[in-house]
XYZ file of C-alpha atoms in Angstrom:
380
model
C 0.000 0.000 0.000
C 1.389 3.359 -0.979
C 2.587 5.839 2.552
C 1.074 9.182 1.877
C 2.888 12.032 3.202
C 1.300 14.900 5.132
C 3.070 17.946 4.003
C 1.260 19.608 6.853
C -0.319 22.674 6.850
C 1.167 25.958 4.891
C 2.855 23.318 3.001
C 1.059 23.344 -0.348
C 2.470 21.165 -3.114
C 2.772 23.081 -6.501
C 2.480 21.873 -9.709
C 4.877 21.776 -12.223
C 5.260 24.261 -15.036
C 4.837 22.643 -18.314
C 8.122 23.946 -20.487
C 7.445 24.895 -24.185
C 7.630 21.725 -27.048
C 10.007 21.714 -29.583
C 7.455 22.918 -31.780
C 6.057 25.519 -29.805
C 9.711 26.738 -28.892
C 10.342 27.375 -32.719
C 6.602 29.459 -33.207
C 4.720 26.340 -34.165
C 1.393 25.785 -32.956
C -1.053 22.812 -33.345
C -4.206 24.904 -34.639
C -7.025 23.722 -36.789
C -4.746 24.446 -39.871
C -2.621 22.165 -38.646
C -5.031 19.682 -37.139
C -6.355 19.558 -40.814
C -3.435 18.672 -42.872
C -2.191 16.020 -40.355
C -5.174 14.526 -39.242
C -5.079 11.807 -42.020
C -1.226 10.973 -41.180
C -1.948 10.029 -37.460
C -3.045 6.874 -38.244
C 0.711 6.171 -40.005
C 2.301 6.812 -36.437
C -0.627 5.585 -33.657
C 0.781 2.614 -32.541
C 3.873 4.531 -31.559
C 2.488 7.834 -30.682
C -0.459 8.747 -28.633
C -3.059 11.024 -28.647
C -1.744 13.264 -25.940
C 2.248 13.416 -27.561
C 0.679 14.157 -31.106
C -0.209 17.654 -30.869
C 3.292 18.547 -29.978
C 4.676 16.624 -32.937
C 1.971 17.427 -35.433
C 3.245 21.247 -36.021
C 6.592 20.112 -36.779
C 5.248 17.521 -39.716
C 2.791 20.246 -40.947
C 5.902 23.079 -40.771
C 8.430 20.527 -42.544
C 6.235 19.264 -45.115
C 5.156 22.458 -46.577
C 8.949 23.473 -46.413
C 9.936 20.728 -48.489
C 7.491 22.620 -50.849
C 8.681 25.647 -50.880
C 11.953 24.790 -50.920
C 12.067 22.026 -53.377
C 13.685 19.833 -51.503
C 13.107 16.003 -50.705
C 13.809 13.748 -47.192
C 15.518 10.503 -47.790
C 14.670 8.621 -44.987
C 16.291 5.063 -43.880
C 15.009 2.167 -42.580
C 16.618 3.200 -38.954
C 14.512 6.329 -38.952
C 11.718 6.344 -36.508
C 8.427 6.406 -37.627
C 7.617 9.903 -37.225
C 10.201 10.906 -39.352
C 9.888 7.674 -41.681
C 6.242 8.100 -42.008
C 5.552 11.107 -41.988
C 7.967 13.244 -43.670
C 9.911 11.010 -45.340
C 9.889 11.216 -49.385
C 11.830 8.480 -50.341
C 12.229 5.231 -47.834
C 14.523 2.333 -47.933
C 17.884 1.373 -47.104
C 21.132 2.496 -48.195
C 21.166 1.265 -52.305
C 17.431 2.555 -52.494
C 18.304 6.044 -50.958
C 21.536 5.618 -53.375
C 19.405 5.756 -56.442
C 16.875 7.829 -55.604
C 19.451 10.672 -54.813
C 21.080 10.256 -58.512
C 17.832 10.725 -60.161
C 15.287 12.561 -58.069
C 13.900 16.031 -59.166
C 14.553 18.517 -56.225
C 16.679 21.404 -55.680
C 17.719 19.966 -51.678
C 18.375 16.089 -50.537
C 17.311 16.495 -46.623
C 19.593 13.042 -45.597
C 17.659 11.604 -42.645
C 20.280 8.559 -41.931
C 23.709 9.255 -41.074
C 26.366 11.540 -42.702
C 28.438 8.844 -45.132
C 24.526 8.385 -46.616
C 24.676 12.457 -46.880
C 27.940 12.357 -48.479
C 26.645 9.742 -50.863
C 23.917 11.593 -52.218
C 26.299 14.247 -52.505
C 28.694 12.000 -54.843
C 25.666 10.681 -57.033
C 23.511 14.060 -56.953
C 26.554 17.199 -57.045
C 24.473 19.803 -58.442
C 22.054 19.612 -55.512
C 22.359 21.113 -51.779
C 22.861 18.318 -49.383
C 22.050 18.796 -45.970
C 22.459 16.728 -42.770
C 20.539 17.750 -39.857
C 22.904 16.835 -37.648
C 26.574 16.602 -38.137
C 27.401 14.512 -35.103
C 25.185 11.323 -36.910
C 28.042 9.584 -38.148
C 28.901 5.824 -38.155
C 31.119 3.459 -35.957
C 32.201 1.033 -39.254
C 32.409 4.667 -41.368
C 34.988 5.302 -38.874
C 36.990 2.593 -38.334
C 39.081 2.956 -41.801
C 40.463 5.779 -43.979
C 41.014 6.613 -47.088
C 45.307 6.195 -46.005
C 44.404 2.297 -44.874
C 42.926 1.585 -48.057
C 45.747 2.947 -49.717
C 48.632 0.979 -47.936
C 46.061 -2.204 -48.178
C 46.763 -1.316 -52.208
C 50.091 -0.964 -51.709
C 50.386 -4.396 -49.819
C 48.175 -6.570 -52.228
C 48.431 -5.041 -55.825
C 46.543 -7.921 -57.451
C 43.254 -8.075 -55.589
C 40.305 -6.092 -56.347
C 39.038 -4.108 -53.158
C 35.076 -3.604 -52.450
C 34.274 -1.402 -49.848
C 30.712 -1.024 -48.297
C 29.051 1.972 -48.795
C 29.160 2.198 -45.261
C 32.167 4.393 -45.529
C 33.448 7.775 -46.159
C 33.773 9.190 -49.608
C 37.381 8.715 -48.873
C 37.199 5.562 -48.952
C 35.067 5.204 -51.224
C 37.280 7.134 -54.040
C 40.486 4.742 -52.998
C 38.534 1.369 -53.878
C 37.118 -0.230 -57.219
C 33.797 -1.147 -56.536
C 30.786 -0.114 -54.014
C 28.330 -2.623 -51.887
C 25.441 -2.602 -50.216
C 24.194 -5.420 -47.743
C 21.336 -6.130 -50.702
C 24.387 -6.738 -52.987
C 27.284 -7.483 -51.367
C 27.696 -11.005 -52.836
C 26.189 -9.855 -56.460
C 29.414 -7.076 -56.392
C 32.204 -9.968 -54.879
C 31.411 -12.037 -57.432
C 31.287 -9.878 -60.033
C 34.839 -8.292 -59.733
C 36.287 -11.611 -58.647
C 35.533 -12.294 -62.651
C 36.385 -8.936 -63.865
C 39.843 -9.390 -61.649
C 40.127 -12.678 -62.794
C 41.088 -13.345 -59.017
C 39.782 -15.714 -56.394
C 40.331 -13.317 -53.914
C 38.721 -10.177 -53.123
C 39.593 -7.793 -50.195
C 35.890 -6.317 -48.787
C 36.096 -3.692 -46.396
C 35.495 -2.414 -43.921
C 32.822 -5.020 -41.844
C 34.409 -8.122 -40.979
C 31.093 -9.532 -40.579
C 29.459 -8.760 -43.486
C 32.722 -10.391 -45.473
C 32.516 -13.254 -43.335
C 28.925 -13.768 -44.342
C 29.495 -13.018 -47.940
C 32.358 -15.330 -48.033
C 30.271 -18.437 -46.784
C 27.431 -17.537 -49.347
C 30.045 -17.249 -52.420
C 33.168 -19.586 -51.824
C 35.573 -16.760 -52.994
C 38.380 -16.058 -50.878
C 37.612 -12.566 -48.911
C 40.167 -10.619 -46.883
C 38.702 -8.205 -44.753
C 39.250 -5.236 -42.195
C 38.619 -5.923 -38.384
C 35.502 -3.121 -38.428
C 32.201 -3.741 -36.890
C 28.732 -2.138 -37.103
C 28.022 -0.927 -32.978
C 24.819 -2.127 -33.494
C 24.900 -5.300 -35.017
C 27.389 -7.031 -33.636
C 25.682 -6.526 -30.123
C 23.576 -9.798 -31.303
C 24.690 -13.179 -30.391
C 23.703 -16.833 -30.936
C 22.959 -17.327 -27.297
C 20.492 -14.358 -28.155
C 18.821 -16.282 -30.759
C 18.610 -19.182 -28.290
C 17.132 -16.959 -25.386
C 14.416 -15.687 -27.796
C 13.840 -19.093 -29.444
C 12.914 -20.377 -25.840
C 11.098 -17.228 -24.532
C 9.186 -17.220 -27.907
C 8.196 -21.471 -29.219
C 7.468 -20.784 -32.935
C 9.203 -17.167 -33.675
C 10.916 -16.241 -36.351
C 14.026 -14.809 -36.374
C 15.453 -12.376 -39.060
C 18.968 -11.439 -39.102
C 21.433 -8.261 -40.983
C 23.984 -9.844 -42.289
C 26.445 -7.097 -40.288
C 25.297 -9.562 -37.144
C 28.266 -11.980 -36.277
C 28.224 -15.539 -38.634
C 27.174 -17.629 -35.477
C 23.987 -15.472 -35.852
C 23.612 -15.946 -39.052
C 23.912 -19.733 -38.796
C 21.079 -19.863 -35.892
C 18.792 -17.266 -37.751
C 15.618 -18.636 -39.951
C 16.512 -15.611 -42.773
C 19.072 -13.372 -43.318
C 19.370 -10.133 -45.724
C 19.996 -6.209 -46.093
C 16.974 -3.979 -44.654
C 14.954 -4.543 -47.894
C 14.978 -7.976 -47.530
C 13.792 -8.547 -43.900
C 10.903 -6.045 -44.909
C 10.331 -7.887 -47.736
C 10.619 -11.243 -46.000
C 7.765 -10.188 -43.625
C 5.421 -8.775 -46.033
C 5.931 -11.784 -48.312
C 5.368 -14.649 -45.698
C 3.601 -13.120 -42.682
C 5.135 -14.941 -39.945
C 2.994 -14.943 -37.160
C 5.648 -14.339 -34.977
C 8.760 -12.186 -35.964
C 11.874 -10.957 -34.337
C 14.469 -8.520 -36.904
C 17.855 -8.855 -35.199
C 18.811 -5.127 -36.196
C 18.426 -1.517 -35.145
C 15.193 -0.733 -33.204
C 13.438 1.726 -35.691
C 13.505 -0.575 -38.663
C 10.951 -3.396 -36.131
C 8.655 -0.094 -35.912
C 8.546 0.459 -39.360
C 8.298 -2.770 -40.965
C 5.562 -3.786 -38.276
C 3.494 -0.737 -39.120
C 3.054 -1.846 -42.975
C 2.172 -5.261 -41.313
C -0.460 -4.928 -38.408
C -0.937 -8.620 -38.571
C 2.230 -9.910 -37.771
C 3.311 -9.977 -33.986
C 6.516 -8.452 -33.568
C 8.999 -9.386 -30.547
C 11.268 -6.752 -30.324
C 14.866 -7.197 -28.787
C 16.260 -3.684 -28.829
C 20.030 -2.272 -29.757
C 19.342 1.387 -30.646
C 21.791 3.154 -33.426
C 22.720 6.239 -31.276
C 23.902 7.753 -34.601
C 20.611 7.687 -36.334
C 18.678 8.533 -33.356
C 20.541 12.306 -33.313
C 18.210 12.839 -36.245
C 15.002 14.265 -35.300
C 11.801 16.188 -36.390
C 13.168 19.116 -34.526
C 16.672 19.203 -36.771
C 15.252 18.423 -40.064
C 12.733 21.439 -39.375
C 15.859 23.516 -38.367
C 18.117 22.458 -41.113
C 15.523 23.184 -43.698
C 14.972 26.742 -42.140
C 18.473 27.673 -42.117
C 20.342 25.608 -44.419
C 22.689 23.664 -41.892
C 24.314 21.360 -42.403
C 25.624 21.652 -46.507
C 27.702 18.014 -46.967
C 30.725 18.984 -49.522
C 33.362 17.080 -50.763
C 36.804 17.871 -52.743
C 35.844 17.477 -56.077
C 38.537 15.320 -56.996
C 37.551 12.937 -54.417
C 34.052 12.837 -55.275
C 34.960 11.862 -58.927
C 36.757 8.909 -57.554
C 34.233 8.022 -55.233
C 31.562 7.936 -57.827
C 33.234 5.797 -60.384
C 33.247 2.704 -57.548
C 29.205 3.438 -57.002
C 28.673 4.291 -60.780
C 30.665 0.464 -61.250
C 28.095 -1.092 -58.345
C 25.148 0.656 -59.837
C 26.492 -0.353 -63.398
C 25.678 -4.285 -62.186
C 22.840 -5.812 -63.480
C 19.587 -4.694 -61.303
C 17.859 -7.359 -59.053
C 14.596 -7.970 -58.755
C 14.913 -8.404 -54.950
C 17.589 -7.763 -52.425
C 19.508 -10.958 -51.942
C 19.095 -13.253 -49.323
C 21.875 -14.684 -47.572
C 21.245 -18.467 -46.503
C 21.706 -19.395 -42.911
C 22.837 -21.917 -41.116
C 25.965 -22.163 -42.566
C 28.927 -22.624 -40.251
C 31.378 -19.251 -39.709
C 34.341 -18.859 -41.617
C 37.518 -17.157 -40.415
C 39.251 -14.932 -42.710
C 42.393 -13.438 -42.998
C 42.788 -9.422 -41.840
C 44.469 -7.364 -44.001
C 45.943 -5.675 -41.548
């Protein structure tokens, strides 16, 4: 039983002042202008936000969405995004290769980059005639910065012969020092690929050790890789897939193939961001757990009401510095432009022009599970 507390008397107990929202800090007010162009959108966002939050969020969405018209500008939004920015302001949705495209060929004078700044710096590469802007400049990427553009150039230097892919989770620095571009929906498409072009049976794929591990037990081509790791992802273990296997009889478990291989081998389905989406849309599990960043369980299980999602939760503290609040900012004034040395950007584009040049696939590629780790050698 609770102990209440006599305060005594003279001893009132005040309430709180309620500080300003984001929104009504920056002038914004939920009025029936704004009640009427977001009223249709709640339903997008009402399993994750109530009644009494969406007032205070539903002046930002009204303010950025009618920026994006005036401005001419567009929001790529990832699959990490949550799904107020996702849903509700997001243009174009998807992971990394979707965003990819859509920046080379979308019609808009500004690419808003809701994802992380090597995505920015991407759409900057494919898309240099357009204003690029990250929201927030701190949203960067643990595997983006475990290798430079110098380590790929001694890793030249020390194997001539090899072809080297990087992931297009990188810098453009990076990116302009190797041959070829992936994407987790490609990754064994591209190996295999410039493995034939090379002529080699060895390929070095940088920088996620995991996602080279995984690649090299789908293709059988010798990988060398760099000792980098997705934060995130490699959180995820097999006894994790155990614990939920036993806490959940009858789930299934999805897996990013950035997860460790011993993850992959105890996972029903593996693929890129695409592909789990797709996966769950296609088969409706009744049950469903995505071993990868939070937002991306939100979003998928909001285009599939029927499916139960069970939700074990490592949150990308990179994507989650993007907000409603910044992209309204950025679009206001400007901050942050991405830019890149020209030079730099030429080079980086020719390895994504040579990914992008690969045949298109109908579907992101699964990877197939249950196969037993591999061990490869580091190039460094």
């Amino acid at each position: 039983m609770a102990r209440l507390i006599d305060s005594g008397p003279g001893c009132p107990t005040p309430t709180p002042l309620r500080g300003a929202s984001a929104a009504e800090a920056r002038g914004l007010a939920y009025d029936d202008a704004v009640k009427a162009e977001t009223d249709a959108l709640y339903p997008l966002v009402q399993d994750f936000i109530t009644p009494m939050e969406w007032p205070a969020i539903a002046p930002l969405v009204a303010a950025i969405n009618r920026l994006k018209k005036e401005k001419n500008a567009v929001i790529l939004a990832h699959n990490y995004m949550t799904p107020d920015i996702f849903q509700l302001v997001g243009d174009f949705r998807g992971d990394s290769l979707q965003l990819a495209r859509e920046a080379a060929n979308v019609d808009a004078d500004i690419i808003v980059q809701a994802g992380v700044h090597f995505m920015a710096e991407t759409s900057k590469i494919l898309a240099p005639e357009k204003t690029v802007l990250i929201p927030d400049t701190r949203a960067g990427c643990s595997l983006a910065a475990s290798i430079t553009g110098a380590d790929v150039r001694l890793i030249k230097e020390k194997f001539p012969n090899y072809p080297i892919v990087t992931y297009v989770n990188c810098t453009a620095e990076v990116k302009a020092e190797c041959h070829i571009t992936c994407t987790s929906s490609n990754a064994a498409q591209v190996v295999e690929a410039i493995a034939q072009e090379w002529n080699s049976d060895t390929v070095i794929l940088v920088p996620d050790q995991y996602l080279a591990k995984n690649v090299a037990a789908q293709t059988g081509i010798r990988v060398m890789t760099w000792p980098g790791a997705c934060e995130v992802h490699e959180l995820f273990s097999a006894d994790d897939v155990d614990q939920l296997r036993e806490a959940h009889p009858g789930v299934v478990i999805l897996a990013h193939p950035e997860c460790p291989p011993d993850v992959l081998e105890a996972a029903d389905f593996a693929g890129s961001t695409s592909a789990l989406a797709n996966y769950v849309a296609e088969e409706s599990p009744n049950k469903v757990v995505l071993l990868t960043e939070c937002s991306m369980s939100d979003n998928v299980a909001s285009a599939n009401p029927n499916v139960n999602f069970i939700r074990p939760c490592n949150l990308c503290p990179h994507m989650k510095r993007i907000t409603l609040e910044n992209i309204y900012d950025c679009l206001v004034t400007g901050e942050y432009e991405v830019t890149i040395p020209e030079d730099v950007r030429v080079r980086a584009k020719e390895a994504l022009d040579a990914m992008m040049a690969l045949p298109k696939m109908e579907k992101p590629l699964a990877f197939e599970t249950g196969l037993k780790p591999m061990e490869l050698e580091m190039v460094v």
